[in-house]
PDB file of C-alpha atoms and ligand atoms in Angstrom:
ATOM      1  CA  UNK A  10      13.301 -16.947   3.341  1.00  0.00           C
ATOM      2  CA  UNK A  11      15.020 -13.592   2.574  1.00  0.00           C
ATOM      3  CA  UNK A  12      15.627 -11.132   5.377  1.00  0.00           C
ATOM      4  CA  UNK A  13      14.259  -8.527   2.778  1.00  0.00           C
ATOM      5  CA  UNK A  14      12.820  -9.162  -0.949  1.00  0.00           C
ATOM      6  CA  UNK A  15      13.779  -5.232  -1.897  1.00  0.00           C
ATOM      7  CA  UNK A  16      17.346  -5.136  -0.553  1.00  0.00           C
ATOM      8  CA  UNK A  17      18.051  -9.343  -0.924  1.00  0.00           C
ATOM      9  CA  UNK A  18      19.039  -9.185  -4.972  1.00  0.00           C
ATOM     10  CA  UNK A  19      19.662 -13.105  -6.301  1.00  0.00           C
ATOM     11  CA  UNK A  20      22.439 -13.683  -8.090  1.00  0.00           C
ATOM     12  CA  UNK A  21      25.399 -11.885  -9.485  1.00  0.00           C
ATOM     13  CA  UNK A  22      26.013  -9.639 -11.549  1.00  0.00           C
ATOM     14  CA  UNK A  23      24.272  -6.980  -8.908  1.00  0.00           C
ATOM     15  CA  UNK A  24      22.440  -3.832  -9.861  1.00  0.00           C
ATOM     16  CA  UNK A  25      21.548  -0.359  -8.914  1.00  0.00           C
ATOM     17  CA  UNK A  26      18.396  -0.534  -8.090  1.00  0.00           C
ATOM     18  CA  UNK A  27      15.748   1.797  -9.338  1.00  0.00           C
ATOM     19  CA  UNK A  28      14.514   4.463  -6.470  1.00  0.00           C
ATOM     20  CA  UNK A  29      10.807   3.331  -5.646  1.00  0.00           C
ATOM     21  CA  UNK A  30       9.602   7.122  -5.908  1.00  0.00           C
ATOM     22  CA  UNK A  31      11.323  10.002  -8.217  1.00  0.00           C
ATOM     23  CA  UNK A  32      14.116  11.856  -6.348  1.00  0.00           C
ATOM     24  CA  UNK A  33      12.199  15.313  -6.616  1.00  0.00           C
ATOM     25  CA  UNK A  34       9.471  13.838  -4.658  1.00  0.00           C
ATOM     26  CA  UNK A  35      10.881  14.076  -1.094  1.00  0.00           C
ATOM     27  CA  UNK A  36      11.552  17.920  -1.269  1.00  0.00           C
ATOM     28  CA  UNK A  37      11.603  20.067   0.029  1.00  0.00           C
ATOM     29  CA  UNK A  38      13.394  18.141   2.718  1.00  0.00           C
ATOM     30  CA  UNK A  39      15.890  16.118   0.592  1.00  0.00           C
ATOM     31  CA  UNK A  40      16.851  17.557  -3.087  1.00  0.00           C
ATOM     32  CA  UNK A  41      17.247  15.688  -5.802  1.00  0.00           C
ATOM     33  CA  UNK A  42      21.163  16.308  -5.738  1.00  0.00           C
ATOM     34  CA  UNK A  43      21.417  14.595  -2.936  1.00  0.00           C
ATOM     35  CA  UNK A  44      20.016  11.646  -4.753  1.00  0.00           C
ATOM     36  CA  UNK A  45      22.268  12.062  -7.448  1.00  0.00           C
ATOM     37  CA  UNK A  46      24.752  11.378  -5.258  1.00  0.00           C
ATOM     38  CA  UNK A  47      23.731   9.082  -2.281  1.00  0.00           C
ATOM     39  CA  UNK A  48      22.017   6.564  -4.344  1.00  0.00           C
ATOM     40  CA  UNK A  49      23.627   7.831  -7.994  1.00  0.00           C
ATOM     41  CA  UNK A  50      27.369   7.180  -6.448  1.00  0.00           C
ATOM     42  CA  UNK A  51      28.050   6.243  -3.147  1.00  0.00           C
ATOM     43  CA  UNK A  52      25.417   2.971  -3.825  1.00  0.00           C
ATOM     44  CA  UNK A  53      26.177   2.691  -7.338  1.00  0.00           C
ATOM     45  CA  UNK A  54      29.235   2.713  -6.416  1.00  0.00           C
ATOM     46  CA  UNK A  55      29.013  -0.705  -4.102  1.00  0.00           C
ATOM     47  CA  UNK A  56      27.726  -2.166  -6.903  1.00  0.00           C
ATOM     48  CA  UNK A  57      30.249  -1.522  -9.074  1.00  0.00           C
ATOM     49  CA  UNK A  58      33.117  -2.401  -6.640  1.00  0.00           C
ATOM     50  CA  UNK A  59      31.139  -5.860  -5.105  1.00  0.00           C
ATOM     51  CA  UNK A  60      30.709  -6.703  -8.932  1.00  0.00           C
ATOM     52  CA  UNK A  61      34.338  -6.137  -9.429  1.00  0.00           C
ATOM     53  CA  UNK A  62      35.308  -7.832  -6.312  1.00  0.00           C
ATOM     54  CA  UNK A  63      33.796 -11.543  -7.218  1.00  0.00           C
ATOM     55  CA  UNK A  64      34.647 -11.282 -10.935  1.00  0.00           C
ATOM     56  CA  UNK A  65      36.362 -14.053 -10.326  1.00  0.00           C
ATOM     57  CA  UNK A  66      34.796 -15.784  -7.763  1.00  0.00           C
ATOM     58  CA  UNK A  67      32.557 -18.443  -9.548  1.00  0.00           C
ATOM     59  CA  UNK A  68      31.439 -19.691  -6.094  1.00  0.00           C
ATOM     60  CA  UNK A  69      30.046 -16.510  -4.526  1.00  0.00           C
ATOM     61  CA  UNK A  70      28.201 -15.866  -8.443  1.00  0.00           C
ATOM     62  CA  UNK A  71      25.668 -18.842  -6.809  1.00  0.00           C
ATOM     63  CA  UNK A  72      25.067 -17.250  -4.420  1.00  0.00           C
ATOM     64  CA  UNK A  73      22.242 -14.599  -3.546  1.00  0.00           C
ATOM     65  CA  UNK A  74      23.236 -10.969  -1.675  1.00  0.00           C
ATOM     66  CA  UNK A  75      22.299 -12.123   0.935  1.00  0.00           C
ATOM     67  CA  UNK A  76      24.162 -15.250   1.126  1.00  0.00           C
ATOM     68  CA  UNK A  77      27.149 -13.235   0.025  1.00  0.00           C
ATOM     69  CA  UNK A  78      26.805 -10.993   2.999  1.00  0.00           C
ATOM     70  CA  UNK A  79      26.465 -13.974   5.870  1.00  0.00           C
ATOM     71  CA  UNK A  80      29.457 -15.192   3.744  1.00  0.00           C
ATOM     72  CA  UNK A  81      32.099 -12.906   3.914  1.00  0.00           C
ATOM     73  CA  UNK A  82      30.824 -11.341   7.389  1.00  0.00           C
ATOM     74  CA  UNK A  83      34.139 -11.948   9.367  1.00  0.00           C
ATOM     75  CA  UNK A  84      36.150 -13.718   6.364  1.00  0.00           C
ATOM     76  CA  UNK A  85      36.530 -11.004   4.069  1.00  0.00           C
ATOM     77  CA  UNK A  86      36.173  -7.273   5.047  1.00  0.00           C
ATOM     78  CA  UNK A  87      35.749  -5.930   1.205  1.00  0.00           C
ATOM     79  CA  UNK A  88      33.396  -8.080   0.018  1.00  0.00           C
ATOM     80  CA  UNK A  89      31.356  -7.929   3.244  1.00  0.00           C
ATOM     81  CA  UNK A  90      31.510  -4.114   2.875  1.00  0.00           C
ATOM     82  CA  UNK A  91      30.402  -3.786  -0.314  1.00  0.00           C
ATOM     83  CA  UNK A  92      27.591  -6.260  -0.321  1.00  0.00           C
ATOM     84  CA  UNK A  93      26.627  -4.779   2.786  1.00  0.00           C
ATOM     85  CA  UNK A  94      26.174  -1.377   1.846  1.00  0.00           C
ATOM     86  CA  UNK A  95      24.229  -2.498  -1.260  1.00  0.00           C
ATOM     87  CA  UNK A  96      21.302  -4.376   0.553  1.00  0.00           C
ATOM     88  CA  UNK A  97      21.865  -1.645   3.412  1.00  0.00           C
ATOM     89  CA  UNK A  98      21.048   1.251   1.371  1.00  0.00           C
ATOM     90  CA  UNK A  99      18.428  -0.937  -0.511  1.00  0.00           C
ATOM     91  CA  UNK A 100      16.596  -1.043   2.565  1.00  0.00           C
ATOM     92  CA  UNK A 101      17.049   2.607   3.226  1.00  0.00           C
ATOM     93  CA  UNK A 102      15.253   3.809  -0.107  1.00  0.00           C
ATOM     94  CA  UNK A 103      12.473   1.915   1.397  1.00  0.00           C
ATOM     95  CA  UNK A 104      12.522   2.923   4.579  1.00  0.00           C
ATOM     96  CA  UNK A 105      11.968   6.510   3.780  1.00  0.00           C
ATOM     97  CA  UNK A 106       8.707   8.241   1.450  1.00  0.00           C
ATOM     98  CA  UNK A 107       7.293  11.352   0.173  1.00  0.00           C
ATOM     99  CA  UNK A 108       4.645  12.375   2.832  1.00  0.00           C
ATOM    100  CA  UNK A 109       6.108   9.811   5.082  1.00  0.00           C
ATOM    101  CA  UNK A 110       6.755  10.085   8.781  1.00  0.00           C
ATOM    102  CA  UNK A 111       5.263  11.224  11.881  1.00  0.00           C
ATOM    103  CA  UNK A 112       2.828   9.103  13.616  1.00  0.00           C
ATOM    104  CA  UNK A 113       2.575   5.529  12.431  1.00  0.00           C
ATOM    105  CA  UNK A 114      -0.641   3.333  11.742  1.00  0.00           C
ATOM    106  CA  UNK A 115      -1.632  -0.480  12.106  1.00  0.00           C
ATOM    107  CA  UNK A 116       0.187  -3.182  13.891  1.00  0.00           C
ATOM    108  CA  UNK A 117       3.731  -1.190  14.402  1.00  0.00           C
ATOM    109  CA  UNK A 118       2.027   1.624  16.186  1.00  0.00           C
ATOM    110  CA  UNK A 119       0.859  -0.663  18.583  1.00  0.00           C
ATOM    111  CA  UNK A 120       4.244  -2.766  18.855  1.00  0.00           C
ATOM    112  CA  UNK A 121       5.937   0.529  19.375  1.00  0.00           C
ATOM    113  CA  UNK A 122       3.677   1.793  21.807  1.00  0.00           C
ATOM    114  CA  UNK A 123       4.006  -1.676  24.046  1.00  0.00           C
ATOM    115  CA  UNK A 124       7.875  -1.821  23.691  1.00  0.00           C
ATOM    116  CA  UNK A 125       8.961   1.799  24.165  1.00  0.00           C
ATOM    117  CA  UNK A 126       5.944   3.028  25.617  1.00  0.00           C
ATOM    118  CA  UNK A 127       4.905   5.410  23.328  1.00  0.00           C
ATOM    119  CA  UNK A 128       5.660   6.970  19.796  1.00  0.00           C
ATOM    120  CA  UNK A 129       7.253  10.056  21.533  1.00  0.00           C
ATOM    121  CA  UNK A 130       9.936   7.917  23.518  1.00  0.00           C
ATOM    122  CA  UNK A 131      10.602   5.863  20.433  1.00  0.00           C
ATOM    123  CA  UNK A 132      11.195   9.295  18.417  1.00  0.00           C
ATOM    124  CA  UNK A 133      12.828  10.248  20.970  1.00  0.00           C
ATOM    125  CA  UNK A 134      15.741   6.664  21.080  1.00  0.00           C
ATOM    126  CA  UNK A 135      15.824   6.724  17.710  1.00  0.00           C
ATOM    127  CA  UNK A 136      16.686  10.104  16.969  1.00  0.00           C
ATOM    128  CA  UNK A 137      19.054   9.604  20.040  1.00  0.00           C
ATOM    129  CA  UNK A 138      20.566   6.912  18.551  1.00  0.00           C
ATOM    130  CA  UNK A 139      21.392   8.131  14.799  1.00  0.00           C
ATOM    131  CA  UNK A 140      23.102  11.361  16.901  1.00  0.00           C
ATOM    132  CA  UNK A 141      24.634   9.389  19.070  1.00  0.00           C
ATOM    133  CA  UNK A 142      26.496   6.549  16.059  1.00  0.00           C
ATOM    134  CA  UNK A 143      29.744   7.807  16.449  1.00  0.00           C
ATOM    135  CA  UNK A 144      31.663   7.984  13.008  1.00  0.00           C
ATOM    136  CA  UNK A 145      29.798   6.638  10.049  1.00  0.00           C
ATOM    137  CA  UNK A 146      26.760   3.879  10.172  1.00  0.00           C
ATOM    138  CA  UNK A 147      22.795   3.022  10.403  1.00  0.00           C
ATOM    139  CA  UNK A 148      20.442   3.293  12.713  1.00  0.00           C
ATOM    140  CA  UNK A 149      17.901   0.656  13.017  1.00  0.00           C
ATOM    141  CA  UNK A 150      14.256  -0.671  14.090  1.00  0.00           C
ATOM    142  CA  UNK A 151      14.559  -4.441  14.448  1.00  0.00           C
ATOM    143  CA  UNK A 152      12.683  -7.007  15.575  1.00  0.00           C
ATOM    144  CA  UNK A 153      14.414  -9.149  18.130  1.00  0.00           C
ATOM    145  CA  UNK A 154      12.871 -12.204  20.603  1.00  0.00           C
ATOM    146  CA  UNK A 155       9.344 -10.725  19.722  1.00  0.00           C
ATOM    147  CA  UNK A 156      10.147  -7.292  20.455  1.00  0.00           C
ATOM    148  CA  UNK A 157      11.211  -4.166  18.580  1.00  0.00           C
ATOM    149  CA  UNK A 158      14.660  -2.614  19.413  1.00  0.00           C
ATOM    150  CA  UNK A 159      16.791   0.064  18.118  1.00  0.00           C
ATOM    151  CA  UNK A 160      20.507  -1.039  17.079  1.00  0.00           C
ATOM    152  CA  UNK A 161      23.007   1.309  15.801  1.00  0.00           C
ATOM    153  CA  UNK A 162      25.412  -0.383  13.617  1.00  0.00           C
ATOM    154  CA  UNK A 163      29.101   1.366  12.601  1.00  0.00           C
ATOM    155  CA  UNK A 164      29.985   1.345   9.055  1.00  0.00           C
ATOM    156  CA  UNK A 165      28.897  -1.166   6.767  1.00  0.00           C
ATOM    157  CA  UNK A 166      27.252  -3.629   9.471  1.00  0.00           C
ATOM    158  CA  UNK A 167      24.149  -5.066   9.115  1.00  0.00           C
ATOM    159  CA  UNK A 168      21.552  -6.859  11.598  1.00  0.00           C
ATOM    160  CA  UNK A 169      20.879  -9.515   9.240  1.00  0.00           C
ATOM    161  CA  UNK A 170      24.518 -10.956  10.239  1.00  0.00           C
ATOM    162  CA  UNK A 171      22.873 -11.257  13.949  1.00  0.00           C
ATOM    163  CA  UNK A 172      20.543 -12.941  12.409  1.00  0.00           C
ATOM    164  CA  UNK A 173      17.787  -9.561  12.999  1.00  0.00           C
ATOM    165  CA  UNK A 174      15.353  -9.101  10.843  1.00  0.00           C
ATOM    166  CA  UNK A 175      15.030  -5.063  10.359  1.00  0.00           C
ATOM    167  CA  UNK A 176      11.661  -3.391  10.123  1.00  0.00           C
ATOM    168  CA  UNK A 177      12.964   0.343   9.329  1.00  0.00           C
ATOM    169  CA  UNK A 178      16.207   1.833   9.319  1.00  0.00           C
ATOM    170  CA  UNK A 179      17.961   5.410   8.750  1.00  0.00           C
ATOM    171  CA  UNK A 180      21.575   5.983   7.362  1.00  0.00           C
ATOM    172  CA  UNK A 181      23.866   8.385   9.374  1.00  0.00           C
ATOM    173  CA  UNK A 182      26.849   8.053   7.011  1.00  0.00           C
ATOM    174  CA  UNK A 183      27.738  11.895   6.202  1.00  0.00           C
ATOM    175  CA  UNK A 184      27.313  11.352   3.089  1.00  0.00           C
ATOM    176  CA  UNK A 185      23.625  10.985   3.986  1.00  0.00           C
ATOM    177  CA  UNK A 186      23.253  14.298   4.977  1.00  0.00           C
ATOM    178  CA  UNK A 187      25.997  16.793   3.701  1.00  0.00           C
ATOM    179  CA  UNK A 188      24.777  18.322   0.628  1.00  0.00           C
ATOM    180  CA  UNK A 189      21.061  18.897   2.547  1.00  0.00           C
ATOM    181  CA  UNK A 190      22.073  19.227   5.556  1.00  0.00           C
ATOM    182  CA  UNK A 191      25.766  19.887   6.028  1.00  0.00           C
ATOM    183  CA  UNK A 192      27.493  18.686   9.537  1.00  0.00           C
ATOM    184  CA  UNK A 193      23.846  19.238  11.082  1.00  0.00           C
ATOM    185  CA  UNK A 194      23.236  15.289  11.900  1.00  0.00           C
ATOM    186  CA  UNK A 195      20.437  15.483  14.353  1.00  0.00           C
ATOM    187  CA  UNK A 196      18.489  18.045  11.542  1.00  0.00           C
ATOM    188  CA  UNK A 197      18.726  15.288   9.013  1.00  0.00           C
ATOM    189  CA  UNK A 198      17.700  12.844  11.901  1.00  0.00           C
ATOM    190  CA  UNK A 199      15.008  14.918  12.543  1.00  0.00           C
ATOM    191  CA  UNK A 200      13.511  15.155   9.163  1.00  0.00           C
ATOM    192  CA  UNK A 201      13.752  11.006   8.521  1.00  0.00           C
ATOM    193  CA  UNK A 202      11.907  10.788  11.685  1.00  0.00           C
ATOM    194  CA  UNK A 203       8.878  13.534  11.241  1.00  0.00           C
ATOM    195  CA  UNK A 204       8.950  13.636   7.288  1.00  0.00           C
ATOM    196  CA  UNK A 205      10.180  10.639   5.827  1.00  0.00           C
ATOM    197  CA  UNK A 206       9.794   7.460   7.584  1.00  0.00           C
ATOM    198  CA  UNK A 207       7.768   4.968   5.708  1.00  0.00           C
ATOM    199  CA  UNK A 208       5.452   2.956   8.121  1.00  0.00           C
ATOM    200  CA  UNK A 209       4.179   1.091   5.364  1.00  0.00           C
ATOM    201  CA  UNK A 210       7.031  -0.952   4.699  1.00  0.00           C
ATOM    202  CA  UNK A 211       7.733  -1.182   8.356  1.00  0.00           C
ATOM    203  CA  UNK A 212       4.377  -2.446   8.644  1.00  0.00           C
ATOM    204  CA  UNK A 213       5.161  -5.548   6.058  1.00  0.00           C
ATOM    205  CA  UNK A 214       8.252  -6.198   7.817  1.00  0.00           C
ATOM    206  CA  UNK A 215       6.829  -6.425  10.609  1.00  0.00           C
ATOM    207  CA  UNK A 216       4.157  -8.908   9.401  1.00  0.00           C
ATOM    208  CA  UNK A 217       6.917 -11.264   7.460  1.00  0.00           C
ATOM    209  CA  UNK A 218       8.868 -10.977  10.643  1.00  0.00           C
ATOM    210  CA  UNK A 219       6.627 -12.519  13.000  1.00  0.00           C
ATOM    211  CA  UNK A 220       6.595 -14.984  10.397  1.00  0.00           C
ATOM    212  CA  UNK A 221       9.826 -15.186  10.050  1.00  0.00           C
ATOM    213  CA  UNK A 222      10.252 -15.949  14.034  1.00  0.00           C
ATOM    214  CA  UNK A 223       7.477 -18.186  14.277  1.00  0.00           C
ATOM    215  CA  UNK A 224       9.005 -20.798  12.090  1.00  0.00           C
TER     216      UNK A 224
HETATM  217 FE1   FE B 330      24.528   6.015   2.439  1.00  0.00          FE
END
């Protein structure tokens, strides 16, 4: 079982994947500029580079992203970057919707109201934490032992290489933010949080990972 079907991609060579709404969509709080660049690129750039990378590397061209990640994950910082960042920022485009945000519905408003007490104190962690990532890196929801968690990760880490299956995350990298936002971090933060999250797909990742731990 994948850790994600939208960010896992199988086999080599990678792609850019498509956006799963069009980039004018989320304004007026991101513009399509900064589309152009975050996912037009700095991902397509990962791509480009991880494909690059294992050219040569007729093993790794068996293997899935994910497997690639788990792979390299302490063996070979470039690779692991790369790859990284592509199912990262895979996840991210997913994590985040037009009309998205605010308070959440179904099964993860209740897991979110029994493990941080209520929507306001998790709003309140997770914006926290994405101000709080020192440098550049993610901010995540994950589900850990049966119970959802934030985890900030620094650069290119991932919670998939602990194993962590995450249910929503937000990317703090500058580049994330400068062209809407400039140096202003927790205003970005802010607007993923009230505007943008998707508790849709945090829903089904919740589901498939209480499947995912029950096995
Ligand atoms: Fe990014």
């Amino acid at each position: 079982m994948n850790f994600s079907d939208v960010a896992n991609q199988e086999q080599y060579p990678f792609s850019l994947p498509d956006l799963p709404y069009e980039k004018h969509k989320l304004e007026p709080y991101f513009t399509p500029e900064s589309f152009d660049f975050h996912h037009g690129k700095h991902h397509k750039a990962y791509v480009d580079n991880l494909n690059k990378i294992i050219q040569d590397n007729t093993i790794m061209h068996e293997m899935n992203l994910e497997k690639i990640i788990l792979k390299s994950f302490n063996s070979n910082q470039t690779i692991f970057n790369n790859a990284a960042q592509i199912w990262n920022h895979s996840f991210f485009w997913h994590s985040i919707k037009p009309n998205g945000g605010g308070l959440p519905t179904g099964r993860i408003f209740e897991q979110i109201q029994n493990d941080f007490n209520s929507f306001e104190e998790f709003s309140k962690e997770f914006k926290q934490a994405a101000v709080s990532q020192f440098g550049s890196g993610w901010v995540w929801l994950v589900f850990d032992m049966k119970k959802l968690r934030i985890l900030k990760t620094s650069n290119a880490n991932t919670p998939i290489t602990n194993n962590l299956l995450p249910i929503i995350c937000c990317d703090v990298w500058e580049h994330a933010y400068y062209i809407d936002y400039r140096n202003k971090r927790p205003d970005y933060a802010a607007v993923v949080i009230d505007k943008a999250l998707n508790w849709e797909f945090a829903n089904n990742n919740l589901e498939r990972a209480e499947s995912f731990y029950s096995d």
